[in-house]
Short mmCIF file of C-alpha atoms and ligand atoms in Angstrom, two decimals:
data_model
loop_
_atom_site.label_atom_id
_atom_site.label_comp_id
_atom_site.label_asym_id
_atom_site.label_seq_id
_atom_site.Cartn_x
_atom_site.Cartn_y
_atom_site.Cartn_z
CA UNK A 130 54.25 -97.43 -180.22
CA UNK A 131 52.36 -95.85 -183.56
CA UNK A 132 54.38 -93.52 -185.95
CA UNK A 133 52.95 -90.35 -184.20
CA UNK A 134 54.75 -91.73 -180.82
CA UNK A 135 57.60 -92.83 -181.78
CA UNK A 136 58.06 -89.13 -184.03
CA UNK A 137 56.82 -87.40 -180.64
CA UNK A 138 59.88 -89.68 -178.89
CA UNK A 139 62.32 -88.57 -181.81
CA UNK A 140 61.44 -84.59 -180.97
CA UNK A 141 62.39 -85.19 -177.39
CA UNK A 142 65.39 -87.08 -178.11
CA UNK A 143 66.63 -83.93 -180.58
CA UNK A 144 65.59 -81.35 -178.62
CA UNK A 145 67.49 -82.92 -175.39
CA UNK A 146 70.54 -83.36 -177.93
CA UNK A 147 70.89 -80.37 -179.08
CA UNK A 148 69.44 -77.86 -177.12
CA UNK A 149 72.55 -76.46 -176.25
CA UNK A 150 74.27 -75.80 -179.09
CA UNK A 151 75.19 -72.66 -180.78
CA UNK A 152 76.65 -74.22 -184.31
CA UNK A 153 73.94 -73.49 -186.26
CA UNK A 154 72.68 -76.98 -185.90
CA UNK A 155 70.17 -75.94 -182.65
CA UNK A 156 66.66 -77.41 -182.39
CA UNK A 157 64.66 -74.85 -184.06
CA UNK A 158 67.42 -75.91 -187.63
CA UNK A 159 66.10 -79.34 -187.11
CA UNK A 160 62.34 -78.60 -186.66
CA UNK A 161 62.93 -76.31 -190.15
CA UNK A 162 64.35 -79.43 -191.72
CA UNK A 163 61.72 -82.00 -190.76
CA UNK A 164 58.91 -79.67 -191.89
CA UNK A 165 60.72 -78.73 -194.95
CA UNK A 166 61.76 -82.90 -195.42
CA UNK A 167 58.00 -83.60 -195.17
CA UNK A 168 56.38 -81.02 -197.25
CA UNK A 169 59.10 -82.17 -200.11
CA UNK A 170 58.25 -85.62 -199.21
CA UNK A 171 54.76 -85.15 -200.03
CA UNK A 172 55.71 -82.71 -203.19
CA UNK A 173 57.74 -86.21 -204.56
CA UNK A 174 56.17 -89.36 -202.97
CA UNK A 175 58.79 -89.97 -200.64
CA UNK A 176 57.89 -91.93 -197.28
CA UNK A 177 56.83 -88.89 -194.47
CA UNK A 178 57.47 -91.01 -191.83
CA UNK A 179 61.09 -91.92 -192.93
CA UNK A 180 61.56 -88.04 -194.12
CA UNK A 181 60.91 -87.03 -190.92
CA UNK A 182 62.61 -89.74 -188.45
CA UNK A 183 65.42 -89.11 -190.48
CA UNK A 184 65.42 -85.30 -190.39
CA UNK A 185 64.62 -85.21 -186.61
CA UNK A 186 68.05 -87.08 -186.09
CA UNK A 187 70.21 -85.99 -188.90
CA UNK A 188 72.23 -83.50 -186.75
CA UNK A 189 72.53 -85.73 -183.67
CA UNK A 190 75.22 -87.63 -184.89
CA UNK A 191 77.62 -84.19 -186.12
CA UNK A 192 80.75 -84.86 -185.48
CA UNK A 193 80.99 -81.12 -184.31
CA UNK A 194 78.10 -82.66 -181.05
CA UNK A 195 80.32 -85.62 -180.25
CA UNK A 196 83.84 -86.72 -179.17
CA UNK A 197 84.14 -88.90 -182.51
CA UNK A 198 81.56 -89.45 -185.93
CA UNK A 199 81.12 -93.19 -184.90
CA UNK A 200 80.38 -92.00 -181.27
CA UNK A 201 77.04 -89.69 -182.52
CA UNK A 202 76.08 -92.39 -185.47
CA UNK A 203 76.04 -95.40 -182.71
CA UNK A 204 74.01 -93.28 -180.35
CA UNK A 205 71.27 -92.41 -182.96
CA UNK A 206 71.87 -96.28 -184.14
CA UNK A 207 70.82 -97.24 -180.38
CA UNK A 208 67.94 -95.09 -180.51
CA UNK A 209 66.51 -96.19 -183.19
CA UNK A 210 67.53 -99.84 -182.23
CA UNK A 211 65.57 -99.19 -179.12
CA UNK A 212 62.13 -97.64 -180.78
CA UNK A 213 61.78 -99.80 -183.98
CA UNK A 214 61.39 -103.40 -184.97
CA UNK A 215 62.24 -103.40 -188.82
CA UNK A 216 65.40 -103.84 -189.50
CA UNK A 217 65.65 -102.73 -192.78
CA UNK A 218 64.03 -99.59 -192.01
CA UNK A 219 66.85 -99.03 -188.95
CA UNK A 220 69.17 -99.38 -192.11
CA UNK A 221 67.45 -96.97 -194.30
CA UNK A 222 67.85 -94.11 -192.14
CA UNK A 223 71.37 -94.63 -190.36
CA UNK A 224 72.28 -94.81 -194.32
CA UNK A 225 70.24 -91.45 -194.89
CA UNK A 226 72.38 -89.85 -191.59
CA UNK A 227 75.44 -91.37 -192.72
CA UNK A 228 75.56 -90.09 -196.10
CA UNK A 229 74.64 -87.02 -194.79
CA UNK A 230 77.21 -86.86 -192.12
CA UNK A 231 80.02 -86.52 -194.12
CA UNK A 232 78.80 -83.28 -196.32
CA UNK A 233 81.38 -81.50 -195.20
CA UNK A 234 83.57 -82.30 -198.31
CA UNK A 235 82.41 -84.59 -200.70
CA UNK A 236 80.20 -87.06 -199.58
CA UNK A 237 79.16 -90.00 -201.70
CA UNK A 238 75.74 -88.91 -203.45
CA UNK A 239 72.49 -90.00 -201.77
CA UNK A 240 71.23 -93.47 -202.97
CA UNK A 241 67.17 -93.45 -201.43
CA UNK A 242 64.72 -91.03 -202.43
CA UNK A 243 63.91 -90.46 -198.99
CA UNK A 244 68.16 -89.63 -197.70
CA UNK A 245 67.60 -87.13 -201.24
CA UNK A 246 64.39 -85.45 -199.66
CA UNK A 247 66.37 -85.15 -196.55
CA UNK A 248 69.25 -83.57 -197.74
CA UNK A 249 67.65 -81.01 -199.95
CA UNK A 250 65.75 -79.99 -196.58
CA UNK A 251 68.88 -79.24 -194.80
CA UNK A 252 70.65 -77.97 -197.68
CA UNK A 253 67.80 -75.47 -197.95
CA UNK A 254 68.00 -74.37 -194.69
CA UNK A 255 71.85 -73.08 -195.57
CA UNK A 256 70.05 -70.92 -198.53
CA UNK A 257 67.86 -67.69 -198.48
CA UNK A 258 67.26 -65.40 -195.49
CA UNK A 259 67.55 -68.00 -192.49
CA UNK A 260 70.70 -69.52 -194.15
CA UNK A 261 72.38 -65.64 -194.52
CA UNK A 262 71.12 -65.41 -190.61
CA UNK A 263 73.02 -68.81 -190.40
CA UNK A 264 76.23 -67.92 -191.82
CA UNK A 265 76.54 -64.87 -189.88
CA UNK A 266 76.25 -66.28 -186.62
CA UNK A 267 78.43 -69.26 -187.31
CA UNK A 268 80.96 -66.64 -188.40
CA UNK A 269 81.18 -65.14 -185.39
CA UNK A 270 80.86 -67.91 -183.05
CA UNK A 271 84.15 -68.62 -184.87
CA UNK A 272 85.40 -65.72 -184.88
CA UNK A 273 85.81 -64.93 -188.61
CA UNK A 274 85.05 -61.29 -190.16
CA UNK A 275 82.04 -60.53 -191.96
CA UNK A 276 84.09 -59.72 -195.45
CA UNK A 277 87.49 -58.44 -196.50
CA UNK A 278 87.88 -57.80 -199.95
CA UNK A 279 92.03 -58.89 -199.73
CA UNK A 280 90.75 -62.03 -198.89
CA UNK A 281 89.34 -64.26 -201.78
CA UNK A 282 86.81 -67.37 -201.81
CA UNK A 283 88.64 -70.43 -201.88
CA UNK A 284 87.79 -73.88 -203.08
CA UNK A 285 85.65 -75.55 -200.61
CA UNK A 286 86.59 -79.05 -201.38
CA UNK A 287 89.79 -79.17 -199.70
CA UNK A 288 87.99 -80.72 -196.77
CA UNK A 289 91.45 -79.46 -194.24
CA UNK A 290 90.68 -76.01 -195.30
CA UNK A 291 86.92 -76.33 -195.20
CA UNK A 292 87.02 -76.38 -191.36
CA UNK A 293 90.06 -74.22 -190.74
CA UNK A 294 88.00 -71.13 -189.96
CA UNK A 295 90.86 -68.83 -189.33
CA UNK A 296 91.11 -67.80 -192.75
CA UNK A 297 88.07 -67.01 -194.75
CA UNK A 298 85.30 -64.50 -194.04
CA UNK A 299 81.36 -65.12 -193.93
CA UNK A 300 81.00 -63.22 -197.19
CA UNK A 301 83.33 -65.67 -198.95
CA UNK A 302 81.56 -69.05 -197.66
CA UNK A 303 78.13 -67.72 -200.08
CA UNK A 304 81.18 -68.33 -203.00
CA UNK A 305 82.61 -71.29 -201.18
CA UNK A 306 79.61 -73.38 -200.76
CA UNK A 307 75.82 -71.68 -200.75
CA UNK A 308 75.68 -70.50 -204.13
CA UNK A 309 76.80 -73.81 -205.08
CA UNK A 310 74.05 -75.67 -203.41
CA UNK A 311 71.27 -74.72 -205.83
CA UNK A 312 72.86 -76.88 -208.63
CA UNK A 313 73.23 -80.17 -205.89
CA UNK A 314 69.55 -80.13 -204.99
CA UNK A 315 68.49 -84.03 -205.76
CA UNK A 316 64.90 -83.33 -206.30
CA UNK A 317 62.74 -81.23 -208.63
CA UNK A 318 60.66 -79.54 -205.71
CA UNK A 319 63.76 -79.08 -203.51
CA UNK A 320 65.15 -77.26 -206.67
CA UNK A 321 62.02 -74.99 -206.56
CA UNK A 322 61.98 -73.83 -203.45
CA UNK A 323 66.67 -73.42 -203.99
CA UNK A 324 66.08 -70.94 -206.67
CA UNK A 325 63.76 -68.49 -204.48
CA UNK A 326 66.45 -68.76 -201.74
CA UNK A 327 69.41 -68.46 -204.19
CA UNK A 328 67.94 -65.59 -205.85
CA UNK A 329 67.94 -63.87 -202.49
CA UNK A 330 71.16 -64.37 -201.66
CA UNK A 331 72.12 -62.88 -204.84
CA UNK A 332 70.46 -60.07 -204.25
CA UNK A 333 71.69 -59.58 -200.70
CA UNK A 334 75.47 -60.02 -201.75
CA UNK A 335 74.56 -57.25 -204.72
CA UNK A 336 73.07 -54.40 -202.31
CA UNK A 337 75.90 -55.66 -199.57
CA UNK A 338 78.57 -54.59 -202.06
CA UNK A 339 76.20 -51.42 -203.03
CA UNK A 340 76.62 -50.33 -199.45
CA UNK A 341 79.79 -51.29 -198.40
CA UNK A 342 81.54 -49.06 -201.69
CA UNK A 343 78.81 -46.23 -201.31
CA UNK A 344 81.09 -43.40 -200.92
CA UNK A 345 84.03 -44.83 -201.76
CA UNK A 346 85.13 -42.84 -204.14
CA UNK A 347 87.52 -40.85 -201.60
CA UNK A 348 87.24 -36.94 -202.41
CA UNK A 349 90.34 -36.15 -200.08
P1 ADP B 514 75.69 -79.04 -192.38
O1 ADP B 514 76.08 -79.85 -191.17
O2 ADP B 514 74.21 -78.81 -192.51
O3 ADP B 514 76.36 -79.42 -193.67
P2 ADP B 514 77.49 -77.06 -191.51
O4 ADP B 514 77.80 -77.62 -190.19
O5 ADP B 514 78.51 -77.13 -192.60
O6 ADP B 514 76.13 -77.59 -192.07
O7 ADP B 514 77.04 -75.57 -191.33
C1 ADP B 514 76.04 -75.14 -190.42
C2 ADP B 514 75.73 -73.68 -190.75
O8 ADP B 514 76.90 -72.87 -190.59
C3 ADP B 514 75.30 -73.48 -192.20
O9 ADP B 514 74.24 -72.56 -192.28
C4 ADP B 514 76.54 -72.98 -192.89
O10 ADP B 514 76.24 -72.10 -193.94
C5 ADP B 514 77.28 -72.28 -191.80
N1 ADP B 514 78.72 -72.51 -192.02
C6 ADP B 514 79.35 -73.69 -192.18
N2 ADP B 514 80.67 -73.54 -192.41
C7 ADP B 514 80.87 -72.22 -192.43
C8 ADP B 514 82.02 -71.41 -192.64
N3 ADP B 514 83.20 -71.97 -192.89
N4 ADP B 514 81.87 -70.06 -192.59
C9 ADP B 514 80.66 -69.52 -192.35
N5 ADP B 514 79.53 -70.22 -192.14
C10 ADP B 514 79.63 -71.55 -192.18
NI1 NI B 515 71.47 -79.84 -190.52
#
C-alpha cells in the first residue's frame, strides 16, 4: 500500500470508530484536525504523512470511546501494526496518541515535532467559533448549564474535578481550560492561527455578559 492508501484506510477506520459519537470527538472534529495537523505541518516542516496518520487516529483511542485507555491505544496499536512495516514509525505515532491521550490533566509535554503539530491541531479545534459550538454541546450532552454567575471557574488541574461535570457551567470551562490553551500552543504557526480564535472567544464572553446584564438594573 502507498501513503495515499493507507491515509484513505485510516479515514475509514475513524469514521467507522467514531461515527457514533456525540462527545465532541465525532468524525467531522477529526477531519478538522488532520487538515489543520497538515497545513501546520507544512507551515513548520513537520512530516504530512505522520501529521496526518496521527491526527486521523488521535481520538480513537479516548478513553471516553472505550471500556479502558489501554483497550483504545492497543486497538489503534493493531491497526497500525496491521498497515505499516517500520517499526519505528509504529512508535512515533502510538507516542504522538499517547501523549495526547492523557490531556485531560497534565500530560507530559510532547517530545516530536510531529505529536507538537498534532496537538496544536486539536487544541485549536477547542478555540474560536467551532470550539464555543463545541463547548456548548458537550455541556448539554452532560447536562451542565450554560452559566451561573454563583458558580465560579475552578482550577482545571485537579484531574477528579476536571471530569466531574455536575458542578461547573459551559461558561466557566472558557476560564477553566480554553483561554488557557493559547499560551500551550507548541508551535509558532499553531500560535498564529490560537490568537485569532482566542481573540474571538474573548469577544464572545464580552458581548455574552453585555446581554445577559442588559436590563439588569431592576427599576421595580
Ligand atoms: P480533548 O480530548 O480534545 O482534550 P475533551 O474531550 O477534553 O477534548 O473535550 C472535547 C470537547 O468538549 C472540547 O471542545 C472541550 O472544550 C469540550 N469540553 C471538555 N470538557 C468540558 C467541560 N468540562 N465542560 C464543557 N465543555 C467541555
Ligand atoms: Ni480531538
Amino acid at each position: 500500500m502507498n501513503d495515499t492508501q493507507i491515509i484513505a484506510e485510516a479515514e475509514n477506520f475513524a469514521k467507522e470508530q467514531l461515527g457514533q459519537d456525540t462527545t465532541g470527538h465525532d468524525w467531522f472534529h477529526t477531519d478538522r484536525v488532520r487538515n489543520t495537523a497538515a497545513l501546520i505541518a507544512e507551515m513548520e516542516q513537520a512530516d504530512v504523512f505522520i501529521c496526518t496518520i496521527a491526527a486521523l487516529l488521535h481520538d480513537v483511542a479516548d478513553e471516553k470511546l472505550n471500556p479502558s485507555k489501554e483497550a483504545g491505544l492497543d486497538k489503534v496499536h493493531n491497526w497500525l501494526a496491521e498497515h505499516l512495516s517500520d517499526e519505528g514509525l509504529i512508535r512515533h505515532i502510538m507516542q504522538i496518541i499517547e501523549t495526547m491521550s492523557f490531556s485531560g490533566g497534565g500530560g507530559e509535554p510532547m517530545s516530536t515535532l510531529e505529536g507538537q503539530v498534532v496537538q496544536d491541531a486539536d487544541r485549536l479545534d477547542a478555540l474560536g467559533a467551532i470550539g464555543i459550538t463545541r463547548v456548548m454541546v458537550f455541556s448539554g450532552a452532560k447536562g451542565r448549564p450554560v452559566y451561573d454567575p454563583e458558580i465560579p471557574p475552578r482550577d482545571e488541574s485537579l484531574q477528579k474535578e476536571y471530569r466531574d461535570y455536575s458542578k461547573g457551567t459551559a461558561v466557566n470551562h472558557f476560564y477553566e481550560k480554553l483561554l488557557k490553551l493559547k499560551d500551550l500552543m507548541n508551535t509558532p504557526y499553531g500560535r498564529k492561527l490560537a490568537e485569532e480564535r482566542h481573540a474571538f472567544m474573548e469577544s464572545f464572553l464580552e458581548q455574552f455578559y453585555k446581554e445577559w446584564n442588559q436590563g439588569s438594573r431592576k427599576l421595580l
